[in-house]
Amino acid sequence: MNKRVPDVLAGATAAPWRALLLLSGILLAVHLALLGGLHFDSLPVTQPLSRPLITRTVVAPPVPPAPPPQTVAPRPKPARPQPAPPPDSELNLAAPLVEPESSAIDSIANESSPASAGSPPAAAAATPASAPAPIVPGSLRIKYELFGEVRMLPYTANAELLWAHDGAAYEAQLEISALFLGSRRQTSRGQITPEGLRPKRFGDKVRSEVAAHFEYDKGKVIFSANTPEAALQPGAQDQLSIFIQLASLIAAEPQRYPGGTAIEMQAVGPRESDSWRFVIDGAERLNLPGGEQDTLKLTRPRRQPYDLMVELWLAPALGYLPVRIKLTQDNGDFIDQQWRSSGPP
């Protein structure tokens, strides 16, 4: 009896453990089956599906091949317009009368020489190919009264142009002097050729002189002020001889220069070279300190707002030498040089 009790207890105790082991084995078998790739559709289905499961394979329509890229011929670049050649009728010519210096007289003639930003007014031009030989005016001394204004302060001065030549060589001198303001003298020396004046040396003196030397064999201008050399162009003039050259060109055939005609040439100063373009304004009768004169007016318009404007009146009775020269700065300062008398040098 005592031996059986433990056996019964042992059997009762072991029964739950056997059930747990059996359940664990079933769960382990299911888990292994899942890991082994068992397909659930192979298991029997207790209730049939109301609709059969239909699977379809949808094939995407073929994508048409992309058309080969069209070869587009490159559009030809438009031809760059070539600058029109200068008209046969245009002469080369130009230059200011006075160079910048420190005195009151000099200050009103200052002009910088930047590249032109504005275009000059349209104008006809004279034809050099058929132009007659210039007629150089005879030797003459012209005296002027000079009226000026600097910083709204008016003043007067005297000026004299001395022009002399022997048919082969020439010398020109323009001197301006004013009481308490000092003086300034410009000189030009050179040769007379079938084309007109051919300067050799140009000098400008206030306290000391600076000069430009025309080296025709080297094709350049050399400045004594140690400024850069300038290329020498055909027909070049200096800032004094240019007025005589203008007179010589127009005197040869005045009818070739109607209103609107443009004349342009290189003008050399004591420190640099520039190009001046004059436009013929037309005939004008002036009442000057020395009396009335019939004149032909020329104007050098400003290329920039701060440029010096030059107005020039040439008198046929004096071989088209200037009887009035007016220089005006953008701030209103000016020199107005007017004919008073003339005679032999």
Short mmCIF file of C-alpha atoms in Angstrom, two decimals:
data_model
loop_
_atom_site.label_atom_id
_atom_site.label_comp_id
_atom_site.label_asym_id
_atom_site.label_seq_id
_atom_site.Cartn_x
_atom_site.Cartn_y
_atom_site.Cartn_z
CA MET A 1 0.00 0.00 0.00
CA ASN A 2 2.74 2.41 0.86
CA LYS A 3 4.71 1.61 -2.28
CA ARG A 4 1.77 2.22 -4.55
CA VAL A 5 1.02 5.69 -3.32
CA PRO A 6 4.23 7.16 -4.69
CA ASP A 7 3.70 5.38 -7.99
CA VAL A 8 0.20 6.83 -8.31
CA LEU A 9 1.43 10.25 -7.37
CA ALA A 10 4.24 9.93 -9.81
CA GLY A 11 1.83 8.95 -12.61
CA ALA A 12 -0.54 11.79 -11.78
CA THR A 13 2.32 14.19 -11.72
CA ALA A 14 3.81 12.95 -14.99
CA ALA A 15 0.56 13.19 -17.01
CA PRO A 16 0.59 17.02 -17.33
CA TRP A 17 4.21 16.97 -18.34
CA ARG A 18 3.50 14.47 -21.08
CA ALA A 19 0.73 16.71 -22.44
CA LEU A 20 3.04 19.69 -22.47
CA LEU A 21 5.73 17.73 -24.25
CA LEU A 22 3.22 16.52 -26.86
CA LEU A 23 1.93 20.06 -27.50
CA SER A 24 5.48 21.38 -27.77
CA GLY A 25 6.31 18.72 -30.30
CA ILE A 26 3.31 19.64 -32.46
CA LEU A 27 4.22 23.34 -32.37
CA LEU A 28 7.80 22.49 -33.21
CA ALA A 29 6.69 20.39 -36.19
CA VAL A 30 4.49 23.21 -37.53
CA HIS A 31 7.32 25.70 -37.11
CA LEU A 32 9.73 23.42 -38.93
CA ALA A 33 7.22 22.89 -41.69
CA LEU A 34 6.90 26.65 -42.21
CA LEU A 35 10.65 27.04 -42.28
CA GLY A 36 10.86 24.15 -44.74
CA GLY A 37 8.66 25.88 -47.29
CA LEU A 38 5.36 24.05 -46.78
CA HIS A 39 2.65 25.52 -49.11
CA PHE A 40 -0.65 26.21 -47.47
CA ASP A 41 -2.56 25.70 -50.73
CA SER A 42 -1.71 21.97 -50.51
CA LEU A 43 -3.71 21.70 -47.33
CA PRO A 44 -7.33 20.54 -47.72
CA VAL A 45 -9.91 23.34 -47.74
CA THR A 46 -12.91 22.64 -45.62
CA GLN A 47 -15.23 25.18 -47.39
CA PRO A 48 -15.06 25.76 -51.17
CA LEU A 49 -14.56 29.34 -52.42
CA SER A 50 -17.67 31.01 -53.83
CA ARG A 51 -15.67 32.21 -56.92
CA PRO A 52 -12.68 30.55 -58.44
CA LEU A 53 -9.48 32.54 -58.02
CA ILE A 54 -8.28 33.54 -61.43
CA THR A 55 -4.84 34.91 -62.02
CA ARG A 56 -3.93 36.77 -65.14
CA THR A 57 -0.61 37.79 -66.56
CA VAL A 58 -0.71 41.35 -67.77
CA VAL A 59 1.82 42.05 -70.42
CA ALA A 60 2.74 45.70 -70.80
CA PRO A 61 2.46 46.95 -74.39
CA PRO A 62 5.80 47.24 -76.08
CA VAL A 63 7.34 50.67 -75.80
CA PRO A 64 7.98 52.02 -79.29
CA PRO A 65 11.64 52.76 -79.82
CA ALA A 66 12.55 56.43 -79.48
CA PRO A 67 13.09 58.07 -82.85
CA PRO A 68 16.70 58.79 -83.56
CA PRO A 69 17.58 62.41 -82.78
CA GLN A 70 17.30 64.58 -85.80
CA THR A 71 20.49 66.12 -86.95
CA VAL A 72 19.96 69.84 -87.12
CA ALA A 73 22.40 71.68 -89.22
CA PRO A 74 23.95 74.50 -87.20
CA ARG A 75 22.49 77.82 -88.12
CA PRO A 76 25.16 79.85 -89.86
CA LYS A 77 26.23 82.84 -87.87
CA PRO A 78 25.27 86.09 -89.53
CA ALA A 79 28.19 87.78 -91.10
CA ARG A 80 29.53 90.51 -88.93
CA PRO A 81 28.89 93.80 -90.68
CA GLN A 82 32.12 95.29 -91.84
CA PRO A 83 32.60 98.97 -91.16
CA ALA A 84 31.97 100.96 -94.24
CA PRO A 85 35.13 102.41 -95.73
CA PRO A 86 35.45 106.10 -95.13
CA PRO A 87 33.77 108.02 -97.90
CA ASP A 88 36.06 109.27 -100.57
CA SER A 89 34.98 112.73 -99.64
CA GLU A 90 36.39 112.77 -96.11
CA LEU A 91 39.65 114.47 -95.28
CA ASN A 92 41.73 113.79 -92.21
CA LEU A 93 42.24 116.80 -89.90
CA ALA A 94 41.95 118.10 -86.23
CA ALA A 95 43.24 119.69 -82.96
CA PRO A 96 42.74 122.10 -80.08
CA LEU A 97 44.28 125.56 -80.11
CA VAL A 98 45.53 125.59 -76.52
CA GLU A 99 46.98 122.84 -74.34
CA PRO A 100 46.23 122.57 -70.58
CA GLU A 101 48.55 124.51 -68.29
CA SER A 102 48.36 125.96 -64.82
CA SER A 103 47.86 129.65 -65.65
CA ALA A 104 44.42 131.27 -65.85
CA ILE A 105 44.70 131.71 -69.61
CA ASP A 106 45.65 128.08 -70.11
CA SER A 107 43.02 126.62 -67.83
CA ILE A 108 40.13 127.46 -70.11
CA ALA A 109 41.66 125.61 -73.03
CA ASN A 110 42.01 122.26 -71.26
CA GLU A 111 40.55 119.27 -72.99
CA SER A 112 40.81 115.58 -72.19
CA SER A 113 40.98 113.20 -75.13
CA PRO A 114 38.94 110.02 -74.29
CA ALA A 115 37.51 107.84 -76.92
CA SER A 116 34.42 109.28 -78.41
CA ALA A 117 31.20 107.95 -76.89
CA GLY A 118 28.79 109.86 -78.96
CA SER A 119 28.61 109.98 -82.72
CA PRO A 120 29.27 113.30 -84.46
CA PRO A 121 26.37 114.72 -86.43
CA ALA A 122 25.89 113.29 -89.85
CA ALA A 123 27.70 115.41 -92.39
CA ALA A 124 28.80 115.27 -95.94
CA ALA A 125 32.53 115.08 -96.51
CA ALA A 126 35.03 116.51 -98.93
CA THR A 127 36.71 114.18 -101.45
CA PRO A 128 40.49 114.15 -101.13
CA ALA A 129 41.01 112.16 -104.32
CA SER A 130 39.76 115.02 -106.51
CA ALA A 131 40.65 117.90 -104.21
CA PRO A 132 42.70 120.67 -105.77
CA ALA A 133 46.07 121.59 -104.34
CA PRO A 134 45.72 123.77 -101.24
CA ILE A 135 46.27 127.51 -101.65
CA VAL A 136 48.40 128.66 -98.73
CA PRO A 137 47.52 132.21 -97.62
CA GLY A 138 50.13 134.94 -97.97
CA SER A 139 52.23 136.05 -95.02
CA LEU A 140 50.17 138.11 -92.59
CA ARG A 141 50.09 139.45 -89.06
CA ILE A 142 46.67 139.45 -87.36
CA LYS A 143 45.98 141.15 -84.04
CA TYR A 144 43.04 140.15 -81.87
CA GLU A 145 41.16 141.36 -78.85
CA LEU A 146 40.51 138.49 -76.50
CA PHE A 147 37.52 138.30 -74.21
CA GLY A 148 37.45 135.51 -71.64
CA GLU A 149 35.85 134.26 -68.51
CA VAL A 150 37.28 131.96 -65.84
CA ARG A 151 35.08 130.82 -62.95
CA MET A 152 32.61 133.61 -63.78
CA LEU A 153 35.39 136.22 -63.65
CA PRO A 154 35.67 138.13 -66.97
CA TYR A 155 38.98 139.37 -68.32
CA THR A 156 40.46 140.77 -71.53
CA ALA A 157 43.75 140.12 -73.23
CA ASN A 158 45.63 140.69 -76.46
CA ALA A 159 46.54 138.05 -79.01
CA GLU A 160 48.57 138.05 -82.19
CA LEU A 161 48.95 135.50 -84.99
CA LEU A 162 52.10 135.82 -87.08
CA TRP A 163 52.09 133.79 -90.29
CA ALA A 164 55.13 133.90 -92.59
CA HIS A 165 56.48 131.70 -95.38
CA ASP A 166 58.68 131.85 -98.47
CA GLY A 167 56.83 129.24 -100.51
CA ALA A 168 58.99 126.40 -99.20
CA ALA A 169 59.31 126.81 -95.43
CA TYR A 170 56.89 128.39 -93.02
CA GLU A 171 56.74 129.66 -89.45
CA ALA A 172 53.63 130.44 -87.43
CA GLN A 173 53.33 131.96 -83.96
CA LEU A 174 50.31 132.66 -81.78
CA GLU A 175 50.87 134.63 -78.59
CA ILE A 176 48.27 135.49 -75.95
CA SER A 177 49.13 137.92 -73.16
CA ALA A 178 47.09 139.48 -70.39
CA LEU A 179 48.00 141.88 -67.63
CA PHE A 180 48.60 140.03 -64.32
CA LEU A 181 47.81 136.70 -66.03
CA GLY A 182 51.01 136.10 -67.94
CA SER A 183 51.39 134.97 -71.53
CA ARG A 184 51.43 131.89 -73.67
CA ARG A 185 53.15 131.34 -76.99
CA GLN A 186 52.68 128.53 -79.49
CA THR A 187 54.97 128.08 -82.49
CA SER A 188 54.89 125.83 -85.53
CA ARG A 189 57.67 125.33 -88.08
CA GLY A 190 57.75 123.13 -91.14
CA GLN A 191 57.59 122.84 -94.92
CA ILE A 192 55.02 123.73 -97.57
CA THR A 193 54.22 120.84 -99.91
CA PRO A 194 51.67 120.22 -102.71
CA GLU A 195 49.38 118.81 -99.99
CA GLY A 196 49.72 121.88 -97.80
CA LEU A 197 51.59 122.31 -94.53
CA ARG A 198 53.97 119.65 -93.26
CA PRO A 199 54.90 120.52 -89.65
CA LYS A 200 58.31 119.61 -88.29
CA ARG A 201 58.18 121.02 -84.77
CA PHE A 202 55.44 122.38 -82.53
CA GLY A 203 56.25 124.27 -79.33
CA ASP A 204 54.06 125.46 -76.46
CA LYS A 205 55.52 127.80 -73.85
CA VAL A 206 54.05 129.23 -70.66
CA ARG A 207 56.95 129.28 -68.18
CA SER A 208 58.99 126.59 -69.90
CA GLU A 209 58.49 125.09 -73.33
CA VAL A 210 57.31 121.62 -74.23
CA ALA A 211 57.44 120.46 -77.83
CA ALA A 212 56.36 117.78 -80.30
CA HIS A 213 58.72 116.61 -83.04
CA PHE A 214 57.38 115.09 -86.28
CA GLU A 215 59.60 112.18 -87.32
CA TYR A 216 58.25 111.36 -90.80
CA ASP A 217 60.94 108.80 -91.60
CA LYS A 218 59.95 106.87 -88.45
CA GLY A 219 56.23 107.49 -88.82
CA LYS A 220 55.77 108.86 -85.31
CA VAL A 221 55.63 111.96 -83.13
CA ILE A 222 58.04 112.31 -80.20
CA PHE A 223 57.15 114.53 -77.25
CA SER A 224 59.71 116.34 -75.11
CA ALA A 225 57.42 115.97 -72.08
CA ASN A 226 58.30 112.23 -71.96
CA THR A 227 54.72 111.23 -72.79
CA PRO A 228 54.15 108.18 -75.03
CA GLU A 229 54.94 108.55 -78.72
CA ALA A 230 52.08 108.84 -81.22
CA ALA A 231 51.70 107.31 -84.65
CA LEU A 232 51.97 109.89 -87.40
CA GLN A 233 49.06 109.90 -89.84
CA PRO A 234 49.05 111.29 -93.40
CA GLY A 235 48.17 114.97 -93.45
CA ALA A 236 48.81 115.41 -89.72
CA GLN A 237 48.97 118.94 -88.35
CA ASP A 238 49.81 120.50 -85.01
CA GLN A 239 47.43 122.56 -82.92
CA LEU A 240 48.51 125.81 -84.60
CA SER A 241 49.22 124.79 -88.20
CA ILE A 242 45.77 123.17 -88.39
CA PHE A 243 44.12 126.60 -88.69
CA ILE A 244 46.39 127.52 -91.62
CA GLN A 245 45.81 124.13 -93.25
CA LEU A 246 42.03 124.56 -92.99
CA ALA A 247 42.36 127.97 -94.64
CA SER A 248 44.51 126.50 -97.43
CA LEU A 249 42.08 123.66 -98.17
CA ILE A 250 38.98 125.85 -98.31
CA ALA A 251 40.67 128.66 -100.25
CA ALA A 252 41.54 126.22 -103.06
CA GLU A 253 37.87 125.58 -103.88
CA PRO A 254 35.33 127.09 -101.47
CA GLN A 255 32.32 125.62 -103.30
CA ARG A 256 33.45 122.14 -102.32
CA TYR A 257 32.57 122.95 -98.70
CA PRO A 258 28.83 123.63 -98.45
CA GLY A 259 27.06 123.64 -95.11
CA GLY A 260 27.20 120.23 -93.41
CA THR A 261 30.53 119.22 -94.95
CA ALA A 262 32.91 117.54 -92.49
CA ILE A 263 36.68 117.91 -92.42
CA GLU A 264 38.78 115.76 -90.10
CA MET A 265 42.49 115.43 -89.50
CA GLN A 266 45.05 114.48 -86.87
CA ALA A 267 46.16 117.32 -84.63
CA VAL A 268 49.28 117.04 -82.47
CA GLY A 269 49.63 118.94 -79.21
CA PRO A 270 52.72 119.36 -77.06
CA ARG A 271 51.95 116.19 -75.06
CA GLU A 272 49.59 114.03 -77.10
CA SER A 273 47.83 113.53 -80.40
CA ASP A 274 44.11 113.77 -81.06
CA SER A 275 41.71 113.89 -83.98
CA TRP A 276 39.41 116.82 -84.58
CA ARG A 277 36.36 116.85 -86.79
CA PHE A 278 35.07 120.19 -88.03
CA VAL A 279 31.65 120.70 -89.61
CA ILE A 280 30.94 123.58 -91.98
CA ASP A 281 28.08 125.67 -90.55
CA GLY A 282 27.88 128.19 -93.37
CA ALA A 283 28.47 131.83 -94.20
CA GLU A 284 28.13 134.44 -91.46
CA ARG A 285 28.80 138.18 -91.38
CA LEU A 286 30.46 139.35 -88.15
CA ASN A 287 30.80 142.73 -86.50
CA LEU A 288 34.24 142.55 -84.90
CA PRO A 289 36.45 145.08 -83.07
CA GLY A 290 38.26 145.77 -86.38
CA GLY A 291 35.02 146.11 -88.39
CA GLU A 292 32.70 143.83 -90.33
CA GLN A 293 33.94 140.66 -91.99
CA ASP A 294 32.25 138.08 -94.17
CA THR A 295 33.19 134.69 -92.76
CA LEU A 296 32.69 130.97 -93.09
CA LYS A 297 31.90 129.37 -89.75
CA LEU A 298 33.15 125.91 -88.71
CA THR A 299 32.34 124.09 -85.49
CA ARG A 300 33.98 121.21 -83.70
CA PRO A 301 31.09 119.73 -81.69
CA ARG A 302 31.69 118.10 -78.32
CA ARG A 303 32.13 114.35 -78.39
CA GLN A 304 31.71 114.13 -74.62
CA PRO A 305 29.87 116.47 -72.23
CA TYR A 306 33.20 117.70 -70.81
CA ASP A 307 34.93 118.21 -74.17
CA LEU A 308 36.11 121.57 -75.40
CA MET A 309 33.88 123.07 -78.09
CA VAL A 310 35.64 125.02 -80.83
CA GLU A 311 34.01 127.61 -83.06
CA LEU A 312 36.05 129.04 -85.91
CA TRP A 313 35.29 131.88 -88.35
CA LEU A 314 37.48 132.10 -91.48
CA ALA A 315 37.57 135.29 -93.59
CA PRO A 316 37.87 134.99 -97.39
CA ALA A 317 39.30 138.53 -97.49
CA LEU A 318 42.29 137.32 -95.44
CA GLY A 319 42.91 134.10 -97.38
CA TYR A 320 40.51 132.26 -95.04
CA LEU A 321 42.73 132.85 -92.03
CA PRO A 322 40.75 132.94 -88.76
CA VAL A 323 39.26 136.26 -87.69
CA ARG A 324 37.51 134.75 -84.68
CA ILE A 325 38.27 131.69 -82.56
CA LYS A 326 36.07 130.75 -79.62
CA LEU A 327 36.87 127.92 -77.20
CA THR A 328 34.19 126.98 -74.66
CA GLN A 329 34.46 124.48 -71.81
CA ASP A 330 31.52 122.53 -70.43
CA ASN A 331 31.55 124.64 -67.23
CA GLY A 332 31.02 127.85 -69.21
CA ASP A 333 34.62 129.17 -69.16
CA PHE A 334 35.61 130.50 -72.58
CA ILE A 335 38.10 132.38 -74.72
CA ASP A 336 36.72 134.52 -77.55
CA GLN A 337 39.51 135.79 -79.79
CA GLN A 338 38.26 138.49 -82.24
CA TRP A 339 40.00 140.23 -85.15
CA ARG A 340 41.10 143.81 -84.54
CA SER A 341 43.56 144.51 -87.37
CA SER A 342 45.82 142.82 -89.88
CA GLY A 343 48.84 143.73 -92.00
CA PRO A 344 52.19 142.51 -93.26
CA PRO A 345 54.38 140.59 -90.82
#
